[in-house]
Structures are given as C-alpha cells and as structure tokens.
XYZ file of C-alpha atoms in Angstrom:
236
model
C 0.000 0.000 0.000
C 1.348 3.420 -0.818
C -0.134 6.944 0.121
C -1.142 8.665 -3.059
C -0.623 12.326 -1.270
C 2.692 11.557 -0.524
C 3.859 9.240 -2.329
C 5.216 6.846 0.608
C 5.291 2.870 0.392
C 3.520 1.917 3.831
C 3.676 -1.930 3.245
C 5.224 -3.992 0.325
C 5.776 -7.651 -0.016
C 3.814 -8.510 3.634
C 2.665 -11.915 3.609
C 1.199 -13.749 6.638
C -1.401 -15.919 7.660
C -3.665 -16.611 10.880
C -5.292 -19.773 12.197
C -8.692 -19.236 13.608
C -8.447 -18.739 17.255
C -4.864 -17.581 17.202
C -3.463 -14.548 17.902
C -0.638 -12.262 16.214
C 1.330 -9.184 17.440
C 3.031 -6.339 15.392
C 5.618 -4.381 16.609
C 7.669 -2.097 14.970
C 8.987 1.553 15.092
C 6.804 4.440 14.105
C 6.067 4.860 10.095
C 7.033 0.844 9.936
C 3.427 0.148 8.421
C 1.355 -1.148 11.478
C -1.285 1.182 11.562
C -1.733 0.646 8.035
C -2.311 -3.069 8.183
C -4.979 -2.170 11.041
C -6.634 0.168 8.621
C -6.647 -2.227 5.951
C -8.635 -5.177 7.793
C -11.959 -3.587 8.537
C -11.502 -1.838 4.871
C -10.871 2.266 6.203
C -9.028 1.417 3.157
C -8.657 -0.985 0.647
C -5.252 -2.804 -1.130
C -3.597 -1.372 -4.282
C -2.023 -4.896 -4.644
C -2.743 -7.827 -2.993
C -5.542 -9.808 -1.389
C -6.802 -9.852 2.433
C -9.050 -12.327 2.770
C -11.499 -13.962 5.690
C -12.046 -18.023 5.580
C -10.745 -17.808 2.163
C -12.809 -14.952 0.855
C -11.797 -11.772 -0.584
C -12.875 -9.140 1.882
C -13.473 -6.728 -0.819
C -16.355 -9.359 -2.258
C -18.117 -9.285 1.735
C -20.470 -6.283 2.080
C -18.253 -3.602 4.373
C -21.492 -3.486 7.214
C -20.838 -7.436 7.632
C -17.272 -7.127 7.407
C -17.181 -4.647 10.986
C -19.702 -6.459 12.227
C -17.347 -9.302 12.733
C -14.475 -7.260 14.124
C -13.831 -5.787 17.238
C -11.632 -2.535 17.321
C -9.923 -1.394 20.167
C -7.836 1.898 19.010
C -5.401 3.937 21.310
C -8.384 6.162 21.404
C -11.934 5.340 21.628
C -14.461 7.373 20.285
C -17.674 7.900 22.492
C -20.135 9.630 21.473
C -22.423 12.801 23.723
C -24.656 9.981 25.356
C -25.827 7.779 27.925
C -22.932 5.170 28.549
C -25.726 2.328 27.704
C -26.127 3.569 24.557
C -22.524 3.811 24.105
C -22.196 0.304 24.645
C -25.171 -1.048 22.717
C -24.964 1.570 20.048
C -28.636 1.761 20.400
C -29.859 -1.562 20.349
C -32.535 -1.868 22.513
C -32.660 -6.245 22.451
C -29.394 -5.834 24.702
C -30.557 -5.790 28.454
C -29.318 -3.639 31.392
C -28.622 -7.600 32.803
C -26.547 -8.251 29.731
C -24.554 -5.048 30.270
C -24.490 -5.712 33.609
C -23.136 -9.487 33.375
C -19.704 -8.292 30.910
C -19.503 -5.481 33.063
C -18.944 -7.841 36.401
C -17.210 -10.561 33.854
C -14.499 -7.784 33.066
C -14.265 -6.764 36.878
C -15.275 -2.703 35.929
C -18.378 -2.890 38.515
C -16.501 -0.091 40.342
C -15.626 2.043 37.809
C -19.474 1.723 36.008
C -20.695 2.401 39.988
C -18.915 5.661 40.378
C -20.184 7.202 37.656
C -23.442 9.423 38.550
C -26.617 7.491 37.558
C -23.756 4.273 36.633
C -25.739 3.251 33.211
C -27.382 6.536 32.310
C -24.435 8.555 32.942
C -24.044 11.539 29.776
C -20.574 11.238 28.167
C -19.302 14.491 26.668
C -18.363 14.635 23.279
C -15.206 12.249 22.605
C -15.670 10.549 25.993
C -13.583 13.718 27.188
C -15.021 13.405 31.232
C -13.636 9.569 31.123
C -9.462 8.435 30.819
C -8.367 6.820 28.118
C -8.001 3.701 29.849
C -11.872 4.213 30.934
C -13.066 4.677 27.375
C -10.675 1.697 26.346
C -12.455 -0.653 29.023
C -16.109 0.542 27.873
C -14.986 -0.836 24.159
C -14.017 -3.857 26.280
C -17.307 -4.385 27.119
C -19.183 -3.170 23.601
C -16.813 -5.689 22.109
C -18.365 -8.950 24.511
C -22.092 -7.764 23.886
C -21.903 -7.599 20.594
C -19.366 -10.766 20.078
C -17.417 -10.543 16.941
C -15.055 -13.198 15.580
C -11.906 -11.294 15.311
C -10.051 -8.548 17.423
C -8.316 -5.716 16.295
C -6.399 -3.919 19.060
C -3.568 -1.129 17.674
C -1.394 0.268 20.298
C -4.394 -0.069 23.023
C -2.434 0.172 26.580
C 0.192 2.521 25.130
C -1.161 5.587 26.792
C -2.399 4.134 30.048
C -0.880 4.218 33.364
C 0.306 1.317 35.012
C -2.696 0.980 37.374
C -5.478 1.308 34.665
C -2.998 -1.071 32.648
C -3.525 -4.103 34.559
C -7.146 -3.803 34.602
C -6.934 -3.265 30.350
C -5.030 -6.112 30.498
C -7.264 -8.385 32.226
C -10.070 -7.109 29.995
C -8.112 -7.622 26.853
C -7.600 -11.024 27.970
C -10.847 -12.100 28.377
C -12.046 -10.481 24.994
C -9.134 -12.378 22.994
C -10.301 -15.797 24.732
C -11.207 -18.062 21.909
C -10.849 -15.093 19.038
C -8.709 -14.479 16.196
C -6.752 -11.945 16.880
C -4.273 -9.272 15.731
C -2.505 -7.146 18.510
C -0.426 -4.379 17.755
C 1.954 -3.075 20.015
C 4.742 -0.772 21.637
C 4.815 -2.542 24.755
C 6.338 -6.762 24.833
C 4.159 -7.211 27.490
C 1.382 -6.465 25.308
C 2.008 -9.648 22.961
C 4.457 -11.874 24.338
C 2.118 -14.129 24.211
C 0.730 -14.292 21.053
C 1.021 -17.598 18.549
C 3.573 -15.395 16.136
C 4.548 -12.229 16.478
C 5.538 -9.846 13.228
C 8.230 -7.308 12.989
C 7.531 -4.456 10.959
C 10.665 -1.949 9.517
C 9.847 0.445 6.444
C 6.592 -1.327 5.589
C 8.455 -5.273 5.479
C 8.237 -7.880 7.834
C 11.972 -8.072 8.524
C 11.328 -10.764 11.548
C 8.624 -12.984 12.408
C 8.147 -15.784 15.198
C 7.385 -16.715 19.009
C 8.868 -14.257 21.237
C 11.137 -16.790 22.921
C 12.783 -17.366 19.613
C 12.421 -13.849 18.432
C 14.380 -12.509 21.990
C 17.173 -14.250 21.176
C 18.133 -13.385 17.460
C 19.863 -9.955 18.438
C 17.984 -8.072 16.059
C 14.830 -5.077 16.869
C 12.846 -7.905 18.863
C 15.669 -8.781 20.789
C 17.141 -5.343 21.583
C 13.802 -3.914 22.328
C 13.402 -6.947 25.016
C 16.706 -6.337 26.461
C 15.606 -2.241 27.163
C 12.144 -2.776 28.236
C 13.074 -6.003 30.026
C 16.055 -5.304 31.520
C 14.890 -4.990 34.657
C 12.238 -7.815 34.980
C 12.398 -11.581 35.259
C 10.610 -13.119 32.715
C-alpha cells in the first residue's frame, strides 16, 4: 500500500497468515506500516495490490457493514459519542438488556468504575468521551466488544497511553475479549504480545522478523534489543 498524497510505500511484499483462534502481534517503530495493516482489515481502506481475505474470501467481495460487524476494534483512542454510557455500549440496540450489560460489566471486573459514575448506566458522556481516561473509554470498548461478540479482534497500540494501574485492569479485559478469538494485537509494549502464537516485525513497511517471542528474543535483532531495554529490569 502506498499513500497517493505523498507518495510513501507503507507496506510492500507482507505476507502472513492466521489460524482461527490464534493470535498475532506487530511491533515495529513508528512509520514501519502497522497502523496501516490495522486500517486495511476492517476496509478504512482498501489494497492497491494484494488480497486480504477472511475463511478464504476476498474481503473486498463481503459487504463492508458485515465485514465490521465481525471485528472488534480497540484503538489507542476510543471514540464515544455525547450519550448515555448504555447507549454507548449497545450503540442503540434496545434487544441488549441492562442484565446483559451488567453481566460483561462484572465478567471484566469494571463494577466499580461503572458504579462511580453518577446514575452508573445513564451517565451523559461528553463529546469524545472527554469526562472519562483513556483507559476508561478503552475498558467501555471492552465491554461493547463482549455484547456484541465478533469473531476477530483488532487492538492497535491499546495500553500505550495508560498508566500502570489502569494497565492491569486493560489487560485483564483484553484477555478475556481475545479468549477463543482471532486476533491481531499491535503493540509498543512486549508485554502487550508476548504471548501471542507469532509475532511480526515491521521496519519500512516489510516484515523483517517474524516468530514466538522466545525465539524472536534471542536473534539480536529489533525484537531482541527492544526486550533487552524494556526487560532489563524484569524476570521473565
């Protein structure tokens, strides 16, 4: 893919596959093409060469509405729209119950961030979510993401802007949503997808290293350095 206004190459010659169920991270440095592949799944926009495709179809043959309806997206910064947090979470829907809510709330352990909220379910979100952090707002796609169920998971750089206490409650949620999905993860942060079936990693729009990240910390290249800094002072 290459952006027509300026004429950069954003991905060339990136080739992967995932089994259903499995999970893959991307890491890479800024401008490496990440983004771009995260842009390209739910079709924000489409390939100038190349296929993507879903159980062997060509996502550009699936109608775009059915597409995103089978993809959850957890960006770095969730939009929320000037409403009731219910309706931010069912998107209007009216066949999902306050017990449904209530049930993924509890399942994702954010009873006690919903209950401080004034009027919990009803509470008015300003434009952008701008009242809530951003690890608040991440945790309410959390739980739009389990009511409405999709197949596959799309989170791009979702805990890099969180502190460390709202982190371990993202993580926990992320968990749980991943459980049993396809997945694509991509990430600044190791911790992030360390645990993913393969991990990609992305340089000037290639994959220049690909693999588990017990194999991938060991090769002395990106993945390997980028353990050693953000590692270097943890046991793992």
């Amino acid at each position: 893919y290459q952006y027509k206004e300026s004429g950069i190459k954003a991905l060339s010659k990136v080739n992967f596959k995932i089994n259903p169920g499995d999970s893959l991270g991307i890491i890479g440095s800024t401008g490496s093409g990440k983004s771009t592949i995260s842009n390209l799944i739910p079709r924000l926009m489409n390939p100038q060469s190349g296929k993507i495709r879903i159980d062997d179809i060509n996502i550009e043959d699936i109608n775009v509405k059915t597409l995103r309806s089978q993809i959850g997206y957890v960006p770095q910064d969730v939009f929320l729209f000037s409403d009731t947090i219910r309706n931010n979470l069912t998107l209007g829907n009216k066949m999902i119950s306050d017990n449904e809510i209530w049930d993924i709330i509890c399942y994702l352990k954010a009873e006690k961030f919903i209950d401080k909220l004034p009027g919990k379910l009803n509470y008015n979100v300003m434009e952008r979510g701008a009242t809530l952090s951003v690890g608040q707002r991440q945790l309410l796609s959390c739980i739009r993401i389990l009511l409405f169920n999709p197949k596959i998971i799309l989170l791009d750089e979702a805990t890099s802007s969180v502190d460390s206490e709202t982190e371990e409650i993202i993580q926990n949620a992320i968990s749980k949503i991943l459980k049993n999905r396809t997945s694509i993860v991509i990430a600044h942060r190791l911790s992030t997808i360390k645990q993913a079936d393969n991990i990609l990693v992305l340089e000037n729009g290639e994959i220049v290293e690909s693999g588990k990240h017990d194999e991938l910390k060991k090769n002395n290249k990106y993945y390997s350095k980028l353990y050693k800094m953000q590692f270097s002072r943890v046991t793992t």
